[in-house]
XYZ file of C-alpha atoms in Angstrom:
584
model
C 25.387 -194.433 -89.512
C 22.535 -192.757 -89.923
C 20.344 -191.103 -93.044
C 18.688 -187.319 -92.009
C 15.926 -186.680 -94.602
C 13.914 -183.284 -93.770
C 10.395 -183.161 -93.891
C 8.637 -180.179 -93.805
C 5.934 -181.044 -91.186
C 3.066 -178.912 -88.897
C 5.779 -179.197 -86.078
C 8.484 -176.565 -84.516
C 11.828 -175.827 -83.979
C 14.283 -177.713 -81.972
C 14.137 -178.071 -78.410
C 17.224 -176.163 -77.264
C 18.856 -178.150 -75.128
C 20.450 -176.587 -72.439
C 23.856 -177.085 -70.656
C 22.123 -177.149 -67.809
C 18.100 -176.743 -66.455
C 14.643 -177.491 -67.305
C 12.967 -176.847 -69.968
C 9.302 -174.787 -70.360
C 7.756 -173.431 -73.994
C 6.383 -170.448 -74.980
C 3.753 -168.109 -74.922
C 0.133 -170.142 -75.910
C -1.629 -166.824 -77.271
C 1.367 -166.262 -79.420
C 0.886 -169.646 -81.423
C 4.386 -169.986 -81.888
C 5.538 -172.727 -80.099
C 8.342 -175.529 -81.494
C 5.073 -177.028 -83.367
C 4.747 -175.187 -86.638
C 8.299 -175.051 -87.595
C 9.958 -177.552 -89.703
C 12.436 -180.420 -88.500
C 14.870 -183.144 -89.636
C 13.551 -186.704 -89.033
C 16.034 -189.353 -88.521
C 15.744 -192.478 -90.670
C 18.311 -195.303 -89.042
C 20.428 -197.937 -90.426
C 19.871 -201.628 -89.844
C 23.194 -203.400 -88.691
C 25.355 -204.602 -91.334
C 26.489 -208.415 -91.580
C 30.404 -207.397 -91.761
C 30.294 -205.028 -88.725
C 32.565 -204.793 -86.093
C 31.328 -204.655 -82.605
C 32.119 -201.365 -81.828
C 30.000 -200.489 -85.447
C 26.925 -202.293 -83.716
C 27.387 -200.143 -80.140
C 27.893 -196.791 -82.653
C 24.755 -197.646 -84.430
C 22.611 -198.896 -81.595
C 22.971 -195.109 -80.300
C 22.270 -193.565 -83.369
C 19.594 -195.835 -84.500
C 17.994 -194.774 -80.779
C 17.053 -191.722 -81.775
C 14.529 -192.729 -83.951
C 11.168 -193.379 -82.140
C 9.875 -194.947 -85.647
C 7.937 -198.565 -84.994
C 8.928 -198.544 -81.147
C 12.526 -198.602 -81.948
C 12.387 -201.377 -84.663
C 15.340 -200.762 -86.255
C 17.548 -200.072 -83.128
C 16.402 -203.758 -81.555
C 17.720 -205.090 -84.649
C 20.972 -204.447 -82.352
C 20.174 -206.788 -80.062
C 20.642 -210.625 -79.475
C 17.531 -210.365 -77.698
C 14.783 -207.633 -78.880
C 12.853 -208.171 -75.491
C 15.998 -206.902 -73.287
C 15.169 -203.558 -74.072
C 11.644 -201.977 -73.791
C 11.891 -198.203 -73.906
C 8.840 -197.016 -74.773
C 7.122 -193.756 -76.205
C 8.185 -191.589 -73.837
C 11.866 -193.388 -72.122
C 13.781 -191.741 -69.908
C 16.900 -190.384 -71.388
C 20.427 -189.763 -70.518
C 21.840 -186.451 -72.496
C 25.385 -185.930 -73.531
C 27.440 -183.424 -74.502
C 28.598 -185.333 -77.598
C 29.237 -188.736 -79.043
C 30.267 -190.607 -76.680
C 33.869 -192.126 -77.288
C 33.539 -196.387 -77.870
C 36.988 -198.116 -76.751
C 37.323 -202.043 -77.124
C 38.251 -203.777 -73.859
C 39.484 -206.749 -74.045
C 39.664 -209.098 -77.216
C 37.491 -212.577 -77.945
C 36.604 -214.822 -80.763
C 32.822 -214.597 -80.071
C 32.341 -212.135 -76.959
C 34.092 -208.533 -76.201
C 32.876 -205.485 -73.979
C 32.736 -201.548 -75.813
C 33.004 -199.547 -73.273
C 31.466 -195.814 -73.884
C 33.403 -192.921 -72.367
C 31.250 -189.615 -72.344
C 29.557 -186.387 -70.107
C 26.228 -186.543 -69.274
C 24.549 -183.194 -69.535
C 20.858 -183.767 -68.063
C 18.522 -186.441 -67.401
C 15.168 -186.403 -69.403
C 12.539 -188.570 -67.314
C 9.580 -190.609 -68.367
C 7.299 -187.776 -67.375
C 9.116 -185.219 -70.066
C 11.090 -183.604 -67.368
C 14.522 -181.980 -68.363
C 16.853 -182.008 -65.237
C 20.599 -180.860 -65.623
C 22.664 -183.423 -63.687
C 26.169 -183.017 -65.592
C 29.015 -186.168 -64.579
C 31.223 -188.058 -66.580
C 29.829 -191.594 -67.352
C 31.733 -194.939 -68.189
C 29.235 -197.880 -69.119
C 29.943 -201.371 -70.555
C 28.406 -202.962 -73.599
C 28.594 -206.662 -73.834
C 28.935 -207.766 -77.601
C 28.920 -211.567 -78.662
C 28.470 -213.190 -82.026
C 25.145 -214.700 -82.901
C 25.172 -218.286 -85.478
C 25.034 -216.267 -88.653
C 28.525 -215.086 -87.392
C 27.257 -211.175 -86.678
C 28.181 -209.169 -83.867
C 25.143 -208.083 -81.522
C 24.754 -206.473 -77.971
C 23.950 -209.284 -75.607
C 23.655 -206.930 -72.630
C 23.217 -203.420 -72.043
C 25.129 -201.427 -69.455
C 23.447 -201.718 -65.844
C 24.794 -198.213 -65.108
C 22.096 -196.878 -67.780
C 19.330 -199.589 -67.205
C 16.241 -198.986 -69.750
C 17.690 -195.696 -70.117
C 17.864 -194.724 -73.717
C 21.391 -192.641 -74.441
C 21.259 -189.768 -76.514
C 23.469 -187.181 -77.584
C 22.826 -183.278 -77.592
C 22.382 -183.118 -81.293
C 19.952 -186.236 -81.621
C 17.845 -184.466 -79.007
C 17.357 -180.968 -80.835
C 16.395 -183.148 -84.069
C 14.076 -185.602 -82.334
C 12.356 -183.972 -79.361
C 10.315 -180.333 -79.135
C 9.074 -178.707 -76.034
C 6.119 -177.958 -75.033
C 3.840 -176.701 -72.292
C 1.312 -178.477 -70.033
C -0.758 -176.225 -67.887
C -1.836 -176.877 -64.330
C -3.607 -174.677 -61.799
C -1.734 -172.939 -59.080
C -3.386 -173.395 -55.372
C -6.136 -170.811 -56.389
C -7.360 -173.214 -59.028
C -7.627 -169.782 -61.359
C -4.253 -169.187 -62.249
C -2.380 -171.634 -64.857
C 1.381 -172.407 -64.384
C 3.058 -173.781 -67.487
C 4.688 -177.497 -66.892
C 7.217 -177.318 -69.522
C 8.338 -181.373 -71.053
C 10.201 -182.656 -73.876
C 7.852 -184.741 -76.391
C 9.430 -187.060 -79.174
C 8.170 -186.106 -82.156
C 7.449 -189.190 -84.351
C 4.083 -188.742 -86.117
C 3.230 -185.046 -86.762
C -0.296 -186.397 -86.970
C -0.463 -187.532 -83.845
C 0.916 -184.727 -82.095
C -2.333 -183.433 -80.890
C -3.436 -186.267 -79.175
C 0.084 -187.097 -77.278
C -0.555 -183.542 -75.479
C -4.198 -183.922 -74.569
C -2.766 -187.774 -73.272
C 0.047 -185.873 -71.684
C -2.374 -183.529 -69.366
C -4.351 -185.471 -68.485
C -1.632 -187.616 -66.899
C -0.957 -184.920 -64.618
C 2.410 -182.685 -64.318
C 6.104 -183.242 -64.112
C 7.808 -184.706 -60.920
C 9.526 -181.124 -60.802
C 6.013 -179.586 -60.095
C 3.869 -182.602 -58.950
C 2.196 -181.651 -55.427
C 2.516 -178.049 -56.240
C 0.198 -177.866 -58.944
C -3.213 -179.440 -59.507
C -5.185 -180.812 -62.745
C -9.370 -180.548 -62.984
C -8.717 -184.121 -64.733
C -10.637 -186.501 -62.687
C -8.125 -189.598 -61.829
C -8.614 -192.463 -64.197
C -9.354 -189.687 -67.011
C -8.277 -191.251 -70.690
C -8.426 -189.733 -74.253
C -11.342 -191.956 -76.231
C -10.245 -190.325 -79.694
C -9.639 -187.128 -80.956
C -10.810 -186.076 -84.274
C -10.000 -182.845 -86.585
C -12.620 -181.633 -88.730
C -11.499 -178.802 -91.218
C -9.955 -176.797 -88.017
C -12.209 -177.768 -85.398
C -11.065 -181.060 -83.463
C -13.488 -182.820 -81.256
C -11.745 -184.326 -77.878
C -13.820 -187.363 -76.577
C -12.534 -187.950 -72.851
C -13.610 -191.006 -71.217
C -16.502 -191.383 -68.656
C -14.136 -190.741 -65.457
C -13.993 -186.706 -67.146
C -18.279 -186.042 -65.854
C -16.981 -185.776 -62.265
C -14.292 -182.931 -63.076
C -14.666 -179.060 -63.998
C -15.596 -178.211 -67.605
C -14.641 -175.161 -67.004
C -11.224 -176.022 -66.151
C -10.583 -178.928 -67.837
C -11.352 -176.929 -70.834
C -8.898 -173.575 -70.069
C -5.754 -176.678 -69.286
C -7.223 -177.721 -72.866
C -7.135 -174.563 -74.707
C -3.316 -173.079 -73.253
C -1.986 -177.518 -73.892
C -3.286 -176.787 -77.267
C -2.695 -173.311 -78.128
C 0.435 -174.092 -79.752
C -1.082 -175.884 -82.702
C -2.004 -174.068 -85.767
C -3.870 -176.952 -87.299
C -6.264 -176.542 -84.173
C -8.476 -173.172 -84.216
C -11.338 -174.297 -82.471
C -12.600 -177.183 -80.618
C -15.577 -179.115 -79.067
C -15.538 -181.290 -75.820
C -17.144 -184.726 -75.322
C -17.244 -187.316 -72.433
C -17.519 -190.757 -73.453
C -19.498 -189.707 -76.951
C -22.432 -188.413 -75.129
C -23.090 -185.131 -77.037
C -20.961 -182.070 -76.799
C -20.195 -180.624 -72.908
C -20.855 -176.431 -73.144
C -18.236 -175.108 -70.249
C -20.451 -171.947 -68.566
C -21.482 -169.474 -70.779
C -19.444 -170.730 -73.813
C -21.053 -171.877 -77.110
C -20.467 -175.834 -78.029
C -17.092 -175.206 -80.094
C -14.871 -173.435 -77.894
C -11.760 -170.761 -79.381
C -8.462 -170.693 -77.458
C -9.406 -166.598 -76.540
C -12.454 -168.359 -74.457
C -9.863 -168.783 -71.981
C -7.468 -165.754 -71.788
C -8.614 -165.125 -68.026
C -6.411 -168.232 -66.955
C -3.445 -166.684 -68.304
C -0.185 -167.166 -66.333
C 0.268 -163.607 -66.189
C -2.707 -162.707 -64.852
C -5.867 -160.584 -66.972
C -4.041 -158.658 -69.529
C -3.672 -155.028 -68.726
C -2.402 -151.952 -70.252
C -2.602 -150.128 -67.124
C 1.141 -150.831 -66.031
C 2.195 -148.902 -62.977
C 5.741 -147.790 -62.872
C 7.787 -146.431 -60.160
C 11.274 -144.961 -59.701
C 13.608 -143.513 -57.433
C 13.618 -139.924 -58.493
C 16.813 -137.419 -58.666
C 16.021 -135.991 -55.486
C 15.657 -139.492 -53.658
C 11.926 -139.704 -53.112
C 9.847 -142.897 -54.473
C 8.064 -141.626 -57.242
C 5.450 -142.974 -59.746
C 6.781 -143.160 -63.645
C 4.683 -142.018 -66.593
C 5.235 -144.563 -69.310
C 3.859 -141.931 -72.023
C 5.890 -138.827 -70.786
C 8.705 -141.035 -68.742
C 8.608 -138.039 -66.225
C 8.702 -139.242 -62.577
C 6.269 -137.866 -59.941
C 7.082 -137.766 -55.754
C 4.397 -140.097 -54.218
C 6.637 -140.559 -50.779
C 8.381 -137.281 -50.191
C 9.446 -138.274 -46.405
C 12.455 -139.365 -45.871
C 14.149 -138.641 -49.103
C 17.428 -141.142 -49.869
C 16.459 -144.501 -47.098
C 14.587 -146.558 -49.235
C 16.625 -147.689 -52.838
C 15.646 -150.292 -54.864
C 11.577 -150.863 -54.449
C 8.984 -153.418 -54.829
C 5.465 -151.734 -54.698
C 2.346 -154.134 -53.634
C -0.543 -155.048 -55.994
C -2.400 -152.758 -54.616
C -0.218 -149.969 -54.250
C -0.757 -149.108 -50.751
C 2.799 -150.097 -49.523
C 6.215 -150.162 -50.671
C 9.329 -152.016 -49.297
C 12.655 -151.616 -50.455
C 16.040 -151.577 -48.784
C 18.716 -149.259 -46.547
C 21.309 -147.911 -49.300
C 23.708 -150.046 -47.449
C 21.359 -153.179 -47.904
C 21.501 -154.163 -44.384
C 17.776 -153.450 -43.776
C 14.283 -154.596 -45.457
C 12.123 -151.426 -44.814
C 8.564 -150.802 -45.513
C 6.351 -147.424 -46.278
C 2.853 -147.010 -45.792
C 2.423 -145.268 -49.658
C -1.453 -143.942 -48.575
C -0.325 -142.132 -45.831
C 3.311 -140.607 -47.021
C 4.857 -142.831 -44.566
C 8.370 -142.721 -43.428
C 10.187 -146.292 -44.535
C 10.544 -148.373 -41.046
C 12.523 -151.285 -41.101
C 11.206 -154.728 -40.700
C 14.589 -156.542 -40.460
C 18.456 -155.944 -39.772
C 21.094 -158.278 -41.650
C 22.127 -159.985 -38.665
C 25.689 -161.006 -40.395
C 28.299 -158.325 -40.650
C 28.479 -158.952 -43.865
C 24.854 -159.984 -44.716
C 22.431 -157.994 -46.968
C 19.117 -158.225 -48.327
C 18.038 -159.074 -51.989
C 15.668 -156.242 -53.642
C 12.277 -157.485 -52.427
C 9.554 -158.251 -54.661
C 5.826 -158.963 -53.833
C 3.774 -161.923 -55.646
C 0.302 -161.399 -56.938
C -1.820 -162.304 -53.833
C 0.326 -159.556 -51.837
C 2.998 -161.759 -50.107
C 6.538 -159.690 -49.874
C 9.798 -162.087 -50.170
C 13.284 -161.298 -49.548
C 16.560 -163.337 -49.254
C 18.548 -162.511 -46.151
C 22.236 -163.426 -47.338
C 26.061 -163.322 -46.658
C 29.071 -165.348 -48.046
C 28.055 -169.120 -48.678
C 24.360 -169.061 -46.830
C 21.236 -167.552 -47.191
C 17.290 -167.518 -45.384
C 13.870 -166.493 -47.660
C 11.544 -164.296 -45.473
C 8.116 -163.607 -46.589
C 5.035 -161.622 -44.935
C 1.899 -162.221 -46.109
C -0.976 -159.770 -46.319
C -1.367 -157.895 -42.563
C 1.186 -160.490 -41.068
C 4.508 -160.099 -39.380
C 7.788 -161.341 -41.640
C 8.907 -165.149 -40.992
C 11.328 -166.968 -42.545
C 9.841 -169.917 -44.945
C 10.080 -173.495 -43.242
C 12.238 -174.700 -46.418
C 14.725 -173.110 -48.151
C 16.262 -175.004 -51.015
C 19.550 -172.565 -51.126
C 20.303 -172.019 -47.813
C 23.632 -173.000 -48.499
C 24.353 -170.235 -51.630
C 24.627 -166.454 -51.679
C 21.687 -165.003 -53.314
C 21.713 -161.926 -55.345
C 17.811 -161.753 -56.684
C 14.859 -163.273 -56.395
C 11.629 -162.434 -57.947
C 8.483 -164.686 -57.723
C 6.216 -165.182 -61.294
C 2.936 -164.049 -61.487
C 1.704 -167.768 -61.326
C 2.786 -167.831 -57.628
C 4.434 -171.122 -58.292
C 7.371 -170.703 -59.603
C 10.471 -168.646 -58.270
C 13.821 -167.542 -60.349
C 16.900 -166.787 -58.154
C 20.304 -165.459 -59.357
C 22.617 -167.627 -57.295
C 26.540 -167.745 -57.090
C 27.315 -171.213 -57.600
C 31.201 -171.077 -57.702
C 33.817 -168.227 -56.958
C 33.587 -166.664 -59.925
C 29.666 -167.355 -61.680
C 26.370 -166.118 -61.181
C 23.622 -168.348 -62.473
C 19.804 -167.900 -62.997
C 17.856 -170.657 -61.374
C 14.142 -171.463 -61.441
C 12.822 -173.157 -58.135
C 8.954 -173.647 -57.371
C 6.931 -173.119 -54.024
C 5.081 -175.615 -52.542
C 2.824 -176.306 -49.871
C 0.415 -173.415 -47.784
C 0.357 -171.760 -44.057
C 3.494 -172.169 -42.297
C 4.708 -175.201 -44.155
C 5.654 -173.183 -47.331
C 8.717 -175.157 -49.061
C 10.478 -173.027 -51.951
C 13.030 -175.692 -53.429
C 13.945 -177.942 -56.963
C 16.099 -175.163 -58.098
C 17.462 -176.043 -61.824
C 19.313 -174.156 -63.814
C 17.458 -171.960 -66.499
C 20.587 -171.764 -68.930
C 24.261 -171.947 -69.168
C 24.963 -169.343 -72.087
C 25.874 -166.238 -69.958
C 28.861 -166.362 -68.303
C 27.328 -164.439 -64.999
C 24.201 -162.854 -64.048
C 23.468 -159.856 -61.931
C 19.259 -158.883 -61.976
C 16.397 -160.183 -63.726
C 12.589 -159.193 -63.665
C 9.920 -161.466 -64.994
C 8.438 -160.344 -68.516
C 6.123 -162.606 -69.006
C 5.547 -166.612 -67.878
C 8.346 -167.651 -69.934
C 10.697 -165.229 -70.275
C 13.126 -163.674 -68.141
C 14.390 -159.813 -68.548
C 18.216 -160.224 -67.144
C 20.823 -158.020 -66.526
C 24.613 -160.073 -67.433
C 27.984 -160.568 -69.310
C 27.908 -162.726 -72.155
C 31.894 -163.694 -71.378
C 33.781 -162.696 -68.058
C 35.513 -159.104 -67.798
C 33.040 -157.714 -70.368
C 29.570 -154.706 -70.205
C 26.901 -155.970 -68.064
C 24.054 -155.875 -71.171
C 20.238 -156.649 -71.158
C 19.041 -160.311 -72.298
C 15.993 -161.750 -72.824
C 16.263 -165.263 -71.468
C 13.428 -168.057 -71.743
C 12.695 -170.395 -69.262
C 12.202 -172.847 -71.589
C 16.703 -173.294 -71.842
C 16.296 -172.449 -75.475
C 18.565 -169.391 -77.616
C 19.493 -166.076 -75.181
C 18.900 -162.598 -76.828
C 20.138 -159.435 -76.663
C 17.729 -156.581 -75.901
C 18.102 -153.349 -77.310
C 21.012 -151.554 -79.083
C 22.892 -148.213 -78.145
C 24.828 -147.209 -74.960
C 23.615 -147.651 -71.490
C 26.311 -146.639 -68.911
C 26.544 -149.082 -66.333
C 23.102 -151.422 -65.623
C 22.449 -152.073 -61.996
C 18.789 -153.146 -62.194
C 15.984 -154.368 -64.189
C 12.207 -154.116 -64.431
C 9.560 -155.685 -66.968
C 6.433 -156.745 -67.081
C 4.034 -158.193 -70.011
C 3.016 -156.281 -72.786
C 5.044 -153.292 -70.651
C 8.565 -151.529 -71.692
C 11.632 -152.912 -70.045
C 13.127 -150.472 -67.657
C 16.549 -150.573 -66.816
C 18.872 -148.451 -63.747
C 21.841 -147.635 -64.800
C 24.873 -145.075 -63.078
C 27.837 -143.232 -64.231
C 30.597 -141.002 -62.611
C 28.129 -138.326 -62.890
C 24.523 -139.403 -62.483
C 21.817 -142.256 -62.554
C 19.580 -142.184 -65.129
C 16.384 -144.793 -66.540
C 16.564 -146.128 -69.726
C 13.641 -147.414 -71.693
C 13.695 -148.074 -75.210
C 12.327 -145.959 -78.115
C 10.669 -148.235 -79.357
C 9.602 -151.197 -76.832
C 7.678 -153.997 -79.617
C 11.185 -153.833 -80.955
C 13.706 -155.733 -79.203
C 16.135 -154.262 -81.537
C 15.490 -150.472 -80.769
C 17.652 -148.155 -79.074
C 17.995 -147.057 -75.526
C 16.900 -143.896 -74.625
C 18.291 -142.905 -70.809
C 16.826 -139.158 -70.154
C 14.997 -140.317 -66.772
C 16.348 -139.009 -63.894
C 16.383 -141.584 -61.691
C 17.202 -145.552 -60.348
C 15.660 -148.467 -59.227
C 12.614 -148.807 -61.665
C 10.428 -151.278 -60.746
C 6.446 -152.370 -61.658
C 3.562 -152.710 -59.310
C 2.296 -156.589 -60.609
């Protein structure tokens, strides 16, 4: 029904769909987003005079998938072209597969094809990827026009102006990509991750600068903000050579060059066409952020990173042989006592920012304690589970020095944090109170959250949430899956913005192994090769090695591997030791 011709285009790879969650991009200062690799463009059929009507319902929904002309050819389906206005950017129901097409009913001039299918995920106007997985039964109405052909006279009310697309036509005809936004401290980015159709390679640049400057997602709207003055528009873009010029319209004077032009540079980063650029409002000469020349580079804006200012200065830390929280060389890998009181209370740490305290919990897990490091204090506890059979998640801290924990027990849970010099609450909003909670570790944007949650009996899955809202109003919710390809999960550690360092089993029964796993729902990797004993816990960090706590019979060692700019390279475990963790 339909003709796939491959051009080889400026663009990138598919946009791996996942069986469940939403979908981010990569890393900006890589460059190596789904832009610059090739992809298969989808050139549809018209509808054929001696078609049956089931023919005309199979190639309506493959003739969708091409975004060509506003969906020319696909309205060519239709007794009236007007019925059906989807757009540039339509909402879109995902499924699993083809859907199956039955006839119901027969007629000489009008029968119903009713489609029989699972929905995997909702894609909304915005860009937003949401996993909402059901089976779905619609109804096509199909009635004869004068020239004797078949044509849909009415679309299925369950779908509405939603366009229906299956898995595959998705990965061919949409790419990811990031939008960045500003956290609360209007400093930080946070990466707003939407699908895109791609239709005109050419006009790829402009769609994202259009797509900013309309503001985020609905998963992160009212968490994040934009510099983008309201009313903002895109008056042209133009690409000289590898320098484009982006002309914003006159509502862009009253907003933040500065800012406007770091959202610019990380939206844009992906595109290799694009090296440099030069920022105009309404064609009135070129706007110079502060201390910038007129044509700006994407490194002019490195400070705004997600991740925070780059640093090779990563501080490790360990639970030594002899039980004592010690720091961890990353040159030698030899651990060194920095709380020697105490030795054996506190197991699995989370060391502040600034390094002054560390909290961790009871070996049992029954108690959140906290050590004043400065001083060699004894660990004190903060909290006791109050559920026989509650426990406490490891606790991490966020970038502005807020500790978090998940108090939890079979089928409930409660986040606590304590801010800087404040006593531990629980957060007004919890958007899991009703699961078990296993981890939880905050990203360096302050934004956005991942959990490992047990969703069923038997599975552990990695969720990504976002926090909202300031004060005592703090409301940590919208939890979507991140991906569906490991059968359970047991730690994970940020590495960077958009990638995940997890601890799981690709298939039930089998070795818990290390994974790299992006945000973004796209292709799970394995990390590292060679033998590893049992993995307990996980620690990265970007541009840092991945650390990983492992146990035997015997002993409990930290691994690291040989080689860390090699995912590939082998473990070495000759670090005496658990619980490795990173001061952010």
């Amino acid at each position: 029904m339909v003709t796939a011709a491959a051009l080889t285009l400026c663009a990138s790879g598919c946009a791996a769909m996942p069986g469940g969650g939403r979908v981010t991009s990569v890393k900006a200062q890589e460059r190596s987003e789904q832009a610059d690799e090739s992809y298969v463009r989808l050139i549809p059929v018209a509808p054929q005079n001696n078609w049956s009507p089931r023919d005309i319902v199979s190639g309506f929904l493959s003739a969708s998938a091409s975004f060509d002309d506003d969906h020319k050819v696909a309205k060519e389906y239709l007794a009236n072209a007007n019925s059906w206005r989807p757009g540039p950017r339509p909402s879109i129901a995902v499924f699993a597969d083809r859907p199956d097409l039955r006839l119901i009913g027969t007629g000489d001039d009008q029968v119903t094809i009713r489609l029989i299918g699972t929905q995997l995920g909702i894609i909304t106007t915005d860009g937003q990827y949401t996993a909402l997985q059901k089976n779905v039964q619609a109804d096509y109405q199909v009635t004869r026009n004068a020239q004797h052909q078949w044509r849909i006279s009415a679309l299925p009310d369950a779908l509405g102006q939603t366009m229906l697309l299956n898995k595959s036509d998705v990965e061919q005809v949409f790419r990811t990509f990031n939008l960045y936004y500003f956290a609360p401290d209007k400093h930080t980015l946070v990466p707003n991750g939407v699908f895109l159709p791609l239709v005109n390679r050419e006009d790829l640049p402009q769609r994202l600068v259009q797509a900013v400057i309309a503001g985020p997602s609905s998963w992160l709207r009212g968490t994040v903000w934009s510099a983008f003055p309201r009313g903002t528009k895109l008056v042209g873009l133009s690409l000289d050579k590898d320098v484009a010029t982006v002309d914003l319209s006159k509502e862009a004077a009253s907003g933040n060059v500065n800012q406007m032009s770091a959202q610019l540079a990380w939206s844009l980063g992906p595109l290799s066409e694009i090296k440099q650029w030069r920022l105009r409002i309404e064609g009135r000469g070129v706007v110079t952020p502060d201390g910038k020349s007129d044509v700006q580079t994407f490194s002019d804006w490195q400070a705004y990173s997600p991740d925070g200012p780059a640093s090779s200065d990563h501080r490790a830390y360990t639970i030594g042989a002899a039980g004592h929280l010690s720091t961890l060389n990353l040159n030698s890998f030899i651990p060194m006592p920095v709380v020697t009181n105490a030795p054996g209370r506190m197991v699995r740490p989370a060391v502040s920012p600034d390094q002054h305290e560390a909290a961790g919990l009871s070996p049992d897990g029954k108690q959140l304690l906290i050590a004043d490091i400065t001083s060699n204090g004894v660990p004190r506890a903060l909290r006791t589970a109050k559920d026989p059979e509650g426990r406490f998640t490891p606790p991490c801290w966020d970038r502005q020095g807020t500790l978090w924990t998940v108090e939890t027990s079979p089928g409930k849970s409660m986040l606590w944090k304590r801010e800087r010099g404040k006593t531990l609450k629980p957060v007004w909003h919890w958007g899991l109170d009703g699961r078990e909670i296993y981890a939880l570790q905050v990203a360096r944007d302050g934004v956005r959250v991942a959990v490992v949650a047990k969703i069923d009996e038997n599975r552990k899955q990695v969720q990504l949430g976002r926090i909202a809202g300031s004060g005592d109003r703090i409301d940590v919710g919208s939890f979507v899956p991140v991906s569906s390809e490991l059968a359970e999960t047991d730690d994970l550690s940020w590495r960077d913005y958009n990638t995940l360092a997890v601890l799981g089993r690709k298939t039930r029964g089998t070795q818990v192994l290390p994974y790299l796993m992006p945000v973004d729902g796209s292709a799970v990797t394995s990390l590292g090769v060679g033998s590893l004993g049992e993995p307990v816990s996980i620690a990265a960090v970007p541009g840092g090695p991945v650390l990983i706590g492992t146990k035997s019979s015997s002993e409990r060692l930290v691994c690291h591997q040989s080689s860390f700019r090699d995912r590939d390279s082998e473990w070495a475990c000759s670090v005496a030791g658990s619980d490795p963790t990173y001061a952010n």
